[in-house]
């Protein structure tokens, strides 16, 4: 007589568990990152070509200004002069995200990580290739809110926006317990 499986037994997924059904979302992550990178580079080229040595362009009654600014620090111009450190951090972030892409089955995580990857690479390109030199370049920022010179809110760019949006989405997913494979993490009591 063969033994029947116990229907009340709990099945736990360990590290050797099979990947979830469905398709990897690596292509979505990479496509979104490429789109963010292309948009970021295109807007920066346009800004440098049209707004250099010019007064800020006032839009929406002064709610938004377009101006050219160079940032050698982190977000919000913190830690100016540590460009090499931020360059290395961006490289590490990009490598970790690309390595994670193979086990990514969650569409929401693919969007979050694609935004962060595209933004990180966009700012990395500036740090590597813009003046004052290799690995010390100033990131081109151009959107200023409520003040033409960043007096109310720091001046930012498309890459910064993508990083922040991707980071917020990632935090929400982590808080909700959504794993990279799309499943909810088991409650930890």
mmCIF file of C-alpha atoms in Angstrom:
data_model
loop_
_atom_site.group_PDB
_atom_site.id
_atom_site.type_symbol
_atom_site.label_atom_id
_atom_site.label_comp_id
_atom_site.label_asym_id
_atom_site.label_seq_id
_atom_site.Cartn_x
_atom_site.Cartn_y
_atom_site.Cartn_z
ATOM 1 C CA UNK A 1 0.000 0.000 0.000
ATOM 2 C CA UNK A 2 1.485 3.379 -0.976
ATOM 3 C CA UNK A 3 1.536 6.248 1.451
ATOM 4 C CA UNK A 4 -0.700 9.216 0.719
ATOM 5 C CA UNK A 5 0.766 12.711 1.267
ATOM 6 C CA UNK A 6 -0.477 14.462 4.389
ATOM 7 C CA UNK A 7 -2.819 17.256 3.187
ATOM 8 C CA UNK A 8 -2.279 19.190 6.431
ATOM 9 C CA UNK A 9 1.494 19.291 6.074
ATOM 10 C CA UNK A 10 2.880 22.764 5.395
ATOM 11 C CA UNK A 11 5.072 23.251 2.404
ATOM 12 C CA UNK A 12 7.899 25.696 2.922
ATOM 13 C CA UNK A 13 9.915 27.206 0.176
ATOM 14 C CA UNK A 14 13.603 27.071 0.898
ATOM 15 C CA UNK A 15 16.598 28.308 -1.031
ATOM 16 C CA UNK A 16 16.365 25.284 -3.334
ATOM 17 C CA UNK A 17 12.726 25.949 -4.216
ATOM 18 C CA UNK A 18 11.921 26.070 -7.911
ATOM 19 C CA UNK A 19 11.563 29.495 -9.483
ATOM 20 C CA UNK A 20 8.010 30.758 -9.719
ATOM 21 C CA UNK A 21 5.947 30.091 -12.782
ATOM 22 C CA UNK A 22 6.036 32.854 -15.316
ATOM 23 C CA UNK A 23 8.671 34.798 -17.136
ATOM 24 C CA UNK A 24 11.617 36.689 -15.823
ATOM 25 C CA UNK A 25 11.109 40.448 -15.850
ATOM 26 C CA UNK A 26 14.762 41.159 -16.672
ATOM 27 C CA UNK A 27 13.867 42.464 -20.133
ATOM 28 C CA UNK A 28 11.337 44.887 -18.660
ATOM 29 C CA UNK A 29 13.922 46.111 -16.136
ATOM 30 C CA UNK A 30 16.570 46.642 -18.827
ATOM 31 C CA UNK A 31 14.148 48.247 -21.301
ATOM 32 C CA UNK A 32 12.899 50.702 -18.687
ATOM 33 C CA UNK A 33 16.469 51.482 -17.591
ATOM 34 C CA UNK A 34 17.440 52.120 -21.225
ATOM 35 C CA UNK A 35 14.415 54.409 -21.714
ATOM 36 C CA UNK A 36 15.235 56.407 -18.564
ATOM 37 C CA UNK A 37 18.884 56.666 -19.623
ATOM 38 C CA UNK A 38 17.958 57.835 -23.138
ATOM 39 C CA UNK A 39 15.497 60.436 -21.819
ATOM 40 C CA UNK A 40 18.006 61.638 -19.232
ATOM 41 C CA UNK A 41 20.847 61.994 -21.740
ATOM 42 C CA UNK A 42 18.609 63.684 -24.316
ATOM 43 C CA UNK A 43 17.298 66.254 -21.832
ATOM 44 C CA UNK A 44 20.795 67.006 -20.544
ATOM 45 C CA UNK A 45 22.127 67.513 -24.071
ATOM 46 C CA UNK A 46 19.197 69.820 -24.824
ATOM 47 C CA UNK A 47 19.739 71.792 -21.612
ATOM 48 C CA UNK A 48 23.468 72.240 -22.224
ATOM 49 C CA UNK A 49 22.803 73.302 -25.830
ATOM 50 C CA UNK A 50 20.016 75.789 -25.047
ATOM 51 C CA UNK A 51 20.227 76.982 -21.435
ATOM 52 C CA UNK A 52 23.954 77.487 -20.895
ATOM 53 C CA UNK A 53 24.797 81.124 -20.077
ATOM 54 C CA UNK A 54 21.132 82.068 -20.096
ATOM 55 C CA UNK A 55 18.610 83.231 -17.523
ATOM 56 C CA UNK A 56 16.339 80.476 -16.152
ATOM 57 C CA UNK A 57 13.215 79.751 -18.179
ATOM 58 C CA UNK A 58 10.052 80.387 -16.114
ATOM 59 C CA UNK A 59 7.176 77.905 -16.574
ATOM 60 C CA UNK A 60 3.748 77.422 -14.987
ATOM 61 C CA UNK A 61 3.689 80.866 -13.426
ATOM 62 C CA UNK A 62 6.970 80.324 -11.600
ATOM 63 C CA UNK A 63 6.171 76.885 -10.181
ATOM 64 C CA UNK A 64 8.893 75.387 -12.382
ATOM 65 C CA UNK A 65 12.085 76.894 -13.759
ATOM 66 C CA UNK A 66 14.467 75.349 -16.257
ATOM 67 C CA UNK A 67 18.059 76.303 -15.625
ATOM 68 C CA UNK A 68 21.467 74.710 -16.024
ATOM 69 C CA UNK A 69 23.362 73.762 -12.877
ATOM 70 C CA UNK A 70 26.263 71.356 -12.256
ATOM 71 C CA UNK A 71 26.283 69.112 -9.196
ATOM 72 C CA UNK A 72 29.494 67.401 -8.081
ATOM 73 C CA UNK A 73 27.907 66.093 -4.887
ATOM 74 C CA UNK A 74 25.151 63.651 -4.076
ATOM 75 C CA UNK A 75 21.445 64.288 -4.325
ATOM 76 C CA UNK A 76 20.502 67.743 -3.109
ATOM 77 C CA UNK A 77 24.136 68.832 -3.603
ATOM 78 C CA UNK A 78 25.254 67.122 -0.398
ATOM 79 C CA UNK A 79 28.900 66.125 0.039
ATOM 80 C CA UNK A 80 30.242 68.205 -2.823
ATOM 81 C CA UNK A 81 33.715 67.100 -3.783
ATOM 82 C CA UNK A 82 33.050 63.403 -3.146
ATOM 83 C CA UNK A 83 32.304 62.706 -6.803
ATOM 84 C CA UNK A 84 34.609 59.687 -6.986
ATOM 85 C CA UNK A 85 32.783 58.051 -4.062
ATOM 86 C CA UNK A 86 29.398 58.592 -5.741
ATOM 87 C CA UNK A 87 30.795 57.259 -9.013
ATOM 88 C CA UNK A 88 31.873 54.046 -7.294
ATOM 89 C CA UNK A 89 28.526 53.732 -5.487
ATOM 90 C CA UNK A 90 26.675 54.121 -8.807
ATOM 91 C CA UNK A 91 28.804 51.389 -10.374
ATOM 92 C CA UNK A 92 28.119 49.009 -7.463
ATOM 93 C CA UNK A 93 24.371 49.754 -7.569
ATOM 94 C CA UNK A 94 24.256 49.100 -11.322
ATOM 95 C CA UNK A 95 26.150 45.802 -11.003
ATOM 96 C CA UNK A 96 23.938 44.571 -8.132
ATOM 97 C CA UNK A 97 20.738 45.430 -10.020
ATOM 98 C CA UNK A 98 21.901 43.734 -13.223
ATOM 99 C CA UNK A 99 22.907 40.607 -11.264
ATOM 100 C CA UNK A 100 19.518 40.608 -9.503
ATOM 101 C CA UNK A 101 17.661 40.819 -12.820
ATOM 102 C CA UNK A 102 18.065 37.072 -13.492
ATOM 103 C CA UNK A 103 15.859 36.120 -10.545
ATOM 104 C CA UNK A 104 13.303 38.874 -11.013
ATOM 105 C CA UNK A 105 9.720 37.736 -11.662
ATOM 106 C CA UNK A 106 7.862 40.686 -10.155
ATOM 107 C CA UNK A 107 6.726 43.371 -12.589
ATOM 108 C CA UNK A 108 6.613 45.986 -9.829
ATOM 109 C CA UNK A 109 10.181 45.215 -8.726
ATOM 110 C CA UNK A 110 11.311 45.312 -12.367
ATOM 111 C CA UNK A 111 9.853 48.818 -12.675
ATOM 112 C CA UNK A 112 11.414 49.979 -9.389
ATOM 113 C CA UNK A 113 14.860 48.596 -10.190
ATOM 114 C CA UNK A 114 14.678 49.727 -13.833
ATOM 115 C CA UNK A 115 14.044 53.308 -12.712
ATOM 116 C CA UNK A 116 16.930 53.197 -10.230
ATOM 117 C CA UNK A 117 19.300 51.571 -12.734
ATOM 118 C CA UNK A 118 18.484 54.035 -15.518
ATOM 119 C CA UNK A 119 18.883 57.002 -13.186
ATOM 120 C CA UNK A 120 22.107 55.738 -11.653
ATOM 121 C CA UNK A 121 23.672 55.130 -15.063
ATOM 122 C CA UNK A 122 22.434 58.513 -16.335
ATOM 123 C CA UNK A 123 24.180 60.377 -13.541
ATOM 124 C CA UNK A 124 27.183 58.042 -13.816
ATOM 125 C CA UNK A 125 27.670 59.059 -17.462
ATOM 126 C CA UNK A 126 27.909 62.699 -16.340
ATOM 127 C CA UNK A 127 30.370 61.873 -13.558
ATOM 128 C CA UNK A 128 32.597 59.962 -15.965
ATOM 129 C CA UNK A 129 32.533 62.200 -19.035
ATOM 130 C CA UNK A 130 31.714 65.803 -18.050
ATOM 131 C CA UNK A 131 34.040 68.547 -16.848
ATOM 132 C CA UNK A 132 36.128 68.933 -14.740
ATOM 133 C CA UNK A 133 37.367 65.472 -15.717
ATOM 134 C CA UNK A 134 37.177 61.690 -15.626
ATOM 135 C CA UNK A 135 35.280 60.391 -12.534
ATOM 136 C CA UNK A 136 34.937 63.976 -11.235
ATOM 137 C CA UNK A 137 32.356 65.362 -13.655
ATOM 138 C CA UNK A 138 29.476 67.546 -12.579
ATOM 139 C CA UNK A 139 25.996 66.114 -13.096
ATOM 140 C CA UNK A 140 23.762 68.391 -15.186
ATOM 141 C CA UNK A 141 20.682 69.392 -13.193
ATOM 142 C CA UNK A 142 18.016 71.624 -14.685
ATOM 143 C CA UNK A 143 14.595 71.490 -12.987
ATOM 144 C CA UNK A 144 14.058 73.961 -10.152
ATOM 145 C CA UNK A 145 10.797 74.268 -8.244
ATOM 146 C CA UNK A 146 9.389 77.634 -7.077
ATOM 147 C CA UNK A 147 12.743 79.420 -7.342
ATOM 148 C CA UNK A 148 15.026 79.777 -10.370
ATOM 149 C CA UNK A 149 18.184 78.933 -8.401
ATOM 150 C CA UNK A 150 17.126 76.070 -6.140
ATOM 151 C CA UNK A 151 16.303 78.200 -3.112
ATOM 152 C CA UNK A 152 13.116 76.277 -2.239
ATOM 153 C CA UNK A 153 13.944 72.794 -3.488
ATOM 154 C CA UNK A 154 17.281 71.538 -4.871
ATOM 155 C CA UNK A 155 17.666 71.529 -8.643
ATOM 156 C CA UNK A 156 17.316 68.040 -10.138
ATOM 157 C CA UNK A 157 17.147 66.112 -13.426
ATOM 158 C CA UNK A 158 15.363 63.129 -15.027
ATOM 159 C CA UNK A 159 17.829 60.634 -13.523
ATOM 160 C CA UNK A 160 17.293 62.007 -10.012
ATOM 161 C CA UNK A 161 13.522 61.772 -10.454
ATOM 162 C CA UNK A 162 13.772 58.173 -11.661
ATOM 163 C CA UNK A 163 16.007 57.184 -8.734
ATOM 164 C CA UNK A 164 13.626 58.729 -6.203
ATOM 165 C CA UNK A 165 10.498 57.205 -7.793
ATOM 166 C CA UNK A 166 12.159 53.790 -8.065
ATOM 167 C CA UNK A 167 13.406 54.012 -4.485
ATOM 168 C CA UNK A 168 9.963 54.930 -3.147
ATOM 169 C CA UNK A 169 8.328 52.104 -5.112
ATOM 170 C CA UNK A 170 10.979 49.666 -3.861
ATOM 171 C CA UNK A 171 10.402 50.766 -0.260
ATOM 172 C CA UNK A 172 6.644 50.267 -0.646
ATOM 173 C CA UNK A 173 7.177 46.798 -2.125
ATOM 174 C CA UNK A 174 9.586 45.840 0.657
ATOM 175 C CA UNK A 175 7.196 47.186 3.303
ATOM 176 C CA UNK A 176 4.361 45.135 1.789
ATOM 177 C CA UNK A 177 6.593 42.041 1.793
ATOM 178 C CA UNK A 178 6.704 41.561 -1.973
ATOM 179 C CA UNK A 179 9.704 39.460 -2.972
ATOM 180 C CA UNK A 180 11.660 39.728 -6.250
ATOM 181 C CA UNK A 181 9.860 36.616 -7.462
ATOM 182 C CA UNK A 182 6.473 38.325 -6.984
ATOM 183 C CA UNK A 183 5.394 36.301 -3.967
ATOM 184 C CA UNK A 184 4.664 37.764 -0.564
ATOM 185 C CA UNK A 185 7.235 37.065 2.121
ATOM 186 C CA UNK A 186 5.923 34.859 4.911
ATOM 187 C CA UNK A 187 4.957 36.733 8.069
ATOM 188 C CA UNK A 188 7.787 36.767 10.541
ATOM 189 C CA UNK A 189 6.395 36.605 14.049
#
